[in-house]
Short mmCIF file of C-alpha atoms and ligand atoms in Angstrom, two decimals:
data_model
loop_
_atom_site.label_atom_id
_atom_site.label_comp_id
_atom_site.label_asym_id
_atom_site.label_seq_id
_atom_site.Cartn_x
_atom_site.Cartn_y
_atom_site.Cartn_z
CA UNK T 1 -5.76 12.31 -34.66
CA UNK T 2 -6.80 8.89 -33.42
CA UNK T 3 -3.49 8.14 -31.75
CA UNK T 4 -0.85 10.01 -29.89
CA UNK T 5 1.21 11.97 -32.42
CA UNK T 6 0.89 15.74 -32.02
CA UNK T 7 -0.25 17.61 -35.13
CA UNK T 8 2.82 19.86 -35.10
CA UNK T 9 5.14 16.81 -35.20
CA UNK T 10 3.39 15.18 -38.11
CA UNK T 11 5.29 14.90 -41.39
CA UNK T 12 3.78 14.20 -44.74
CA UNK T 13 3.45 15.03 -48.41
CA UNK T 14 1.75 17.75 -50.31
CA UNK T 15 1.12 16.44 -53.84
CA UNK T 16 0.46 19.33 -56.24
CA UNK T 17 -1.05 17.57 -59.25
CA UNK T 18 -0.79 20.71 -61.42
CA UNK T 19 3.02 20.33 -61.44
CA UNK T 20 3.24 16.63 -62.32
CA UNK T 21 4.57 15.76 -65.80
CA UNK T 22 4.08 11.98 -65.50
CA UNK T 23 7.79 11.20 -65.75
CA UNK T 24 7.55 8.46 -63.07
CA UNK T 25 10.94 9.21 -61.56
CA UNK T 26 9.12 8.76 -58.23
CA UNK T 27 8.23 5.16 -59.11
CA UNK T 28 11.79 4.33 -60.15
CA UNK T 29 13.42 6.04 -57.14
CA UNK T 30 11.14 4.11 -54.78
CA UNK T 31 12.07 0.82 -56.40
CA UNK T 32 15.77 1.63 -56.24
CA UNK T 33 15.82 2.77 -52.61
CA UNK T 34 13.62 -0.08 -51.36
CA UNK T 35 15.36 -2.66 -53.58
CA UNK T 36 12.11 -3.76 -55.21
CA UNK T 37 11.99 -6.03 -58.25
CA UNK T 38 10.77 -4.71 -61.60
CA UNK T 39 7.16 -5.61 -62.39
CA UNK T 40 6.45 -7.50 -65.62
CA UNK T 41 3.87 -5.48 -67.56
CA UNK T 42 2.19 -5.43 -70.98
CA UNK T 43 1.09 -2.56 -73.21
CA UNK T 44 -2.64 -2.12 -72.72
CA UNK T 45 -3.10 0.94 -74.89
CA UNK T 46 -2.11 3.48 -72.29
CA UNK T 47 1.12 5.07 -71.11
CA UNK T 48 0.03 4.29 -67.56
CA UNK T 49 2.36 1.54 -66.42
CA UNK T 50 1.91 -0.51 -64.27
CA UNK T 51 -1.88 -0.24 -64.13
CA UNK T 52 -2.10 -0.91 -60.39
CA UNK T 53 0.01 -1.03 -57.25
CA UNK T 54 1.80 -4.33 -56.72
CA UNK T 55 3.72 -5.89 -53.83
CA UNK T 56 6.84 -4.42 -55.42
CA UNK T 57 5.37 -1.04 -56.36
CA UNK T 58 4.66 1.23 -53.40
CA UNK T 59 3.82 4.36 -55.39
CA UNK T 60 2.77 4.86 -58.95
CA UNK T 61 1.39 7.50 -61.28
CA UNK T 62 -2.27 7.07 -62.14
CA UNK T 63 -2.98 8.50 -65.61
CA UNK T 64 -6.33 10.24 -65.79
CA UNK T 65 -6.92 10.29 -69.53
CA UNK T 66 -9.77 12.23 -71.10
CA UNK T 67 -10.55 15.24 -73.23
CA UNK T 68 -10.82 18.90 -72.33
CA UNK T 69 -13.60 21.41 -73.18
CA UNK T 70 -12.26 21.85 -76.75
CA UNK T 71 -12.19 18.09 -77.33
CA UNK T 72 -8.40 17.78 -77.15
CA UNK T 73 -6.68 14.92 -75.39
CA UNK T 74 -6.02 15.78 -71.76
CA UNK T 75 -3.88 14.04 -69.18
CA UNK T 76 -3.82 14.43 -65.46
CA UNK T 77 -1.48 12.54 -63.21
CA UNK T 78 -1.94 11.41 -59.65
CA UNK T 79 0.70 9.93 -57.40
CA UNK T 80 -1.02 6.96 -55.77
CA UNK T 81 0.32 5.53 -52.49
CA UNK T 82 -0.50 4.82 -48.86
CA UNK T 83 -2.04 7.98 -47.39
CA UNK T 84 -0.68 7.47 -43.85
CA UNK T 85 -4.16 8.27 -42.53
CA UNK T 86 -4.56 9.97 -39.14
CA UNK T 87 -7.31 7.48 -38.38
CA UNK T 88 -5.90 4.43 -40.16
CA UNK T 89 -8.35 1.58 -40.84
CA UNK T 90 -5.46 -0.83 -41.36
CA UNK T 91 -4.07 -0.14 -37.87
CA UNK T 92 -7.53 -0.36 -36.32
CA UNK T 93 -8.12 -3.93 -37.45
CA UNK T 94 -4.64 -5.40 -37.33
CA UNK T 95 -4.68 -8.09 -34.61
CA UNK T 96 -0.90 -8.52 -34.48
CA UNK T 97 0.76 -5.93 -32.20
CA UNK T 98 3.55 -4.11 -33.99
CA UNK T 99 2.71 -5.33 -37.52
CA UNK T 100 1.32 -1.87 -38.36
CA UNK T 101 2.38 0.98 -36.12
CA UNK T 102 2.62 4.78 -35.97
CA UNK T 103 6.02 6.48 -35.82
CA UNK T 104 6.70 9.71 -33.94
CA UNK T 105 6.42 11.55 -37.29
CA UNK T 106 2.91 10.14 -37.84
CA UNK T 107 3.94 7.63 -40.50
CA UNK T 108 1.93 4.40 -40.68
CA UNK T 109 4.76 1.88 -40.85
CA UNK T 110 4.77 -1.89 -40.97
CA UNK T 111 6.95 -4.68 -39.68
CA UNK T 112 6.83 -7.67 -41.97
CA UNK T 113 8.11 -10.00 -39.24
CA UNK T 114 5.03 -9.33 -37.11
CA UNK T 115 2.45 -9.75 -39.90
CA UNK T 116 0.37 -12.92 -39.54
CA UNK T 117 -1.10 -12.70 -43.09
CA UNK T 118 -4.73 -12.32 -41.96
CA UNK T 119 -5.40 -9.63 -44.64
CA UNK T 120 -7.84 -7.69 -42.39
CA UNK T 121 -6.02 -4.49 -43.33
CA UNK T 122 -7.05 -4.90 -46.97
CA UNK T 123 -10.75 -4.81 -46.08
CA UNK T 124 -10.24 -1.85 -43.74
CA UNK T 125 -8.28 0.44 -46.06
CA UNK T 126 -10.49 3.08 -47.71
CA UNK T 127 -7.93 3.53 -50.51
CA UNK T 128 -7.23 -0.10 -51.49
CA UNK T 129 -3.53 0.16 -50.73
CA UNK T 130 -2.03 -2.89 -48.96
CA UNK T 131 -0.73 -5.62 -51.24
CA UNK T 132 0.71 -9.02 -50.33
CA UNK T 133 4.07 -10.34 -51.42
CA UNK T 134 5.11 -13.91 -52.25
CA UNK T 135 5.27 -14.73 -48.54
CA UNK T 136 1.73 -13.41 -48.07
CA UNK T 137 3.00 -10.53 -45.92
CA UNK T 138 1.72 -6.99 -46.13
CA UNK T 139 3.57 -4.57 -48.36
CA UNK T 140 2.97 -0.85 -48.79
CA UNK T 141 4.73 2.52 -48.70
CA UNK T 142 6.62 2.95 -45.43
CA UNK T 143 7.38 6.55 -46.34
CA UNK T 144 11.11 5.74 -46.47
CA UNK T 145 11.30 5.46 -42.67
CA UNK T 146 15.03 4.95 -42.79
CA UNK T 147 15.63 8.09 -44.88
CA UNK T 148 13.23 10.24 -42.86
CA UNK T 149 14.82 9.00 -39.62
CA UNK T 150 18.17 10.21 -40.98
CA UNK T 151 16.80 13.66 -41.78
CA UNK T 152 16.38 13.03 -45.53
CA UNK T 153 13.32 13.30 -47.75
CA UNK T 154 11.71 10.08 -49.04
CA UNK T 155 13.31 8.80 -52.26
CA UNK T 156 10.30 9.72 -54.45
CA UNK T 157 10.28 13.35 -53.26
CA UNK T 158 14.05 13.61 -53.72
CA UNK T 159 13.78 12.35 -57.31
CA UNK T 160 10.79 14.45 -58.39
CA UNK T 161 12.11 17.08 -60.85
CA UNK T 162 9.09 19.38 -60.64
CA UNK T 163 8.52 19.53 -56.87
CA UNK T 164 5.14 17.92 -57.30
CA UNK T 165 5.92 15.86 -54.20
CA UNK T 166 6.77 18.15 -51.35
CA UNK T 167 7.77 16.48 -48.09
CA UNK T 168 7.95 18.21 -44.74
CA UNK T 169 5.95 19.26 -41.71
CA UNK T 170 2.33 18.63 -42.59
CA UNK T 171 1.05 21.83 -40.99
CA UNK T 172 3.55 23.99 -42.92
CA UNK T 173 2.79 22.31 -46.26
CA UNK T 174 -0.94 22.84 -45.79
CA UNK T 175 -0.48 26.49 -44.77
CA UNK T 176 1.64 27.17 -47.86
CA UNK T 177 -0.84 25.44 -50.17
CA UNK T 178 -3.71 27.45 -48.69
CA UNK T 179 -1.88 30.74 -49.12
CA UNK T 180 -1.41 29.75 -52.78
CA UNK T 181 -5.24 29.25 -52.95
CA UNK T 182 -4.99 25.52 -53.73
CA UNK T 183 -8.01 23.24 -53.31
CA UNK T 184 -6.97 20.56 -50.87
CA UNK T 185 -7.98 16.93 -50.54
CA UNK T 186 -7.30 15.05 -47.30
CA UNK T 187 -6.70 17.93 -44.92
CA UNK T 188 -9.38 16.74 -42.48
CA UNK T 189 -10.51 13.34 -43.82
CA UNK T 190 -9.84 10.41 -41.45
CA UNK T 191 -8.30 12.77 -38.88
CA UNK T 192 -6.15 14.19 -41.65
CA UNK T 193 -4.28 12.25 -44.32
CA UNK T 194 -0.50 12.22 -44.21
CA UNK T 195 -0.61 12.72 -47.99
CA UNK T 196 -2.60 15.83 -48.87
CA UNK T 197 -3.38 16.60 -52.51
CA UNK T 198 -3.80 19.90 -54.31
CA UNK T 199 -6.16 18.79 -57.09
CA UNK T 200 -7.29 20.56 -60.25
CA UNK T 201 -10.75 18.97 -60.26
CA UNK T 202 -13.13 16.89 -58.16
CA UNK T 203 -11.47 13.95 -56.36
CA UNK T 204 -13.64 11.42 -58.23
CA UNK T 205 -11.96 12.51 -61.49
CA UNK T 206 -8.70 11.24 -60.05
CA UNK T 207 -10.20 8.00 -58.77
CA UNK T 208 -10.20 9.22 -55.16
CA UNK T 209 -13.24 8.75 -52.89
CA UNK T 210 -14.96 12.10 -52.21
CA UNK T 211 -15.45 11.26 -48.52
CA UNK T 212 -13.11 8.44 -47.56
CA UNK T 213 -14.23 6.45 -44.55
CA UNK T 214 -13.43 3.25 -42.72
CA UNK T 215 -16.09 0.58 -43.47
CA UNK T 216 -18.95 0.84 -40.92
CA UNK T 217 -18.62 -2.79 -39.81
CA UNK T 218 -15.03 -2.10 -38.75
CA UNK T 219 -16.01 1.10 -36.93
CA UNK T 220 -18.80 -0.82 -35.16
CA UNK T 221 -16.52 -3.64 -34.05
CA UNK T 222 -13.50 -1.62 -33.02
CA UNK T 223 -15.06 1.59 -31.69
CA UNK T 224 -18.36 0.34 -30.22
CA UNK T 225 -18.67 -3.42 -29.61
CA UNK T 226 -15.10 -4.10 -28.49
CA UNK T 227 -14.88 -1.14 -26.02
CA UNK T 228 -18.32 -2.11 -24.62
CA UNK T 229 -17.14 -5.69 -24.16
CA UNK T 230 -14.00 -4.51 -22.34
CA UNK T 231 -16.13 -2.14 -20.23
CA UNK T 232 -18.50 -5.01 -19.35
CA UNK T 233 -15.58 -7.24 -18.36
CA UNK T 234 -13.92 -4.68 -16.09
CA UNK T 235 -17.36 -3.62 -14.78
CA UNK T 236 -18.00 -7.20 -13.57
CA UNK T 237 -14.58 -7.38 -11.91
CA UNK T 238 -15.25 -3.99 -10.26
CA UNK T 239 -18.66 -5.12 -8.98
CA UNK T 240 -17.15 -8.27 -7.43
CA UNK T 241 -14.42 -6.22 -5.71
CA UNK T 242 -16.95 -3.63 -4.48
CA UNK T 243 -19.10 -6.37 -3.02
CA UNK T 244 -16.07 -7.88 -1.29
CA UNK T 245 -14.97 -4.54 0.20
CA UNK T 246 -18.42 -3.28 1.28
CA UNK T 247 -20.20 -6.52 2.30
CA UNK T 248 -17.31 -8.88 2.76
CA UNK T 249 -16.83 -12.46 1.59
CA UNK T 250 -19.87 -14.70 1.38
CA UNK T 251 -20.33 -16.57 4.70
CA UNK T 252 -21.58 -20.12 4.99
CA UNK T 253 -25.07 -20.15 6.46
CA UNK T 254 -24.75 -22.03 9.80
CA UNK T 255 -28.44 -22.99 9.80
CA UNK T 256 -28.18 -24.33 6.26
CA UNK T 257 -25.10 -26.31 7.24
CA UNK T 258 -26.95 -27.78 10.15
CA UNK T 259 -29.92 -28.72 7.93
CA UNK T 260 -27.63 -30.41 5.43
CA UNK T 261 -25.96 -32.39 8.20
CA UNK T 262 -29.41 -33.53 9.56
CA UNK T 263 -29.10 -31.80 12.98
CA UNK T 264 -32.45 -29.98 12.90
S1 SF4 W 301 -4.16 4.41 -46.87
FE1 SF4 W 301 -4.82 2.37 -46.19
S2 SF4 W 301 -2.90 1.31 -45.74
FE2 SF4 W 301 -2.42 3.50 -45.78
S3 SF4 W 301 -2.65 4.21 -43.64
FE3 SF4 W 301 -4.63 4.57 -44.67
S4 SF4 W 301 -5.79 2.71 -44.18
FE4 SF4 W 301 -3.63 2.20 -43.81
S1 SF4 W 302 -2.28 -8.99 -42.82
FE1 SF4 W 302 -0.60 -8.47 -41.41
S2 SF4 W 302 -0.56 -6.23 -41.36
FE2 SF4 W 302 -2.54 -6.81 -42.28
S3 SF4 W 302 -4.00 -6.85 -40.56
FE3 SF4 W 302 -3.19 -8.96 -40.74
S4 SF4 W 302 -1.40 -9.03 -39.37
FE4 SF4 W 302 -1.91 -6.86 -39.67
S1 SF4 W 303 8.59 12.29 -60.18
FE1 SF4 W 303 7.25 14.07 -59.78
S2 SF4 W 303 6.77 14.87 -61.84
FE2 SF4 W 303 7.57 12.81 -62.13
S3 SF4 W 303 5.73 11.49 -62.14
FE3 SF4 W 303 6.49 11.52 -60.03
S4 SF4 W 303 5.32 13.16 -59.02
FE4 SF4 W 303 5.11 13.47 -61.27
#
């Protein structure tokens, strides 16, 4: 993991898509707990509603509509939300200390008061998650920090009637899913996602990137150019100090002084 949270302390979700019935209790529970306004939507020929995350919708069910081998209508459902990435692009680029931060449970949380509305986190997120509210401040799933801090499960997991959303210690959830022979998505991507999926098909079928990654330009800036710049800065300071300690301060050349004063 890119930062300091130990793997055994990390909490997260296992989302078993084979159990989801598309009831969207998770969406409603999230809105209720976080006191989010209803989104105005329109029928666009699909039961998927809303069709995208919004500043007031932190998790939603993506409907994957198609047909099966026998030509019958088939539906798959995916709970879409912030993945609480181990190596979080949003945190990497955020220039405002404390606007996006990691909790002791490994949650990528945000503090609206610290956000300076630069929107860098949007470009850096491999999953297109952060949205901006009316005040132009970041908004995304905080994994019900307040509930988790009080020993409760996030509102969405509590409301899910089929145990599609299982919340707990990440290591335990992954071990259980593996013993049930589930195919996992996100176990190791980006130093491990905080939301790991048990999928019934390839990730692309669910609209998930097969190999999620932080855009190269952001990696280059944050992991290569910036550390080299800092190294160069401290290297110069170190060289000056070394010179001072080993050779001493620069002395005025007496002869040169004399020449300048015309006493040759
Ligand atoms: S999914 Fe996007 S917003 Fe969430 S932690 Fe990862 S990079 Fe940040
Ligand atoms: S918009 Fe806010 S949270 Fe996003 S990178 Fe800028 S300061 Fe950080
Ligand atoms: S509450 Fe559970 S079963 Fe219902 S849509 Fe959400 S994840 Fe699926």
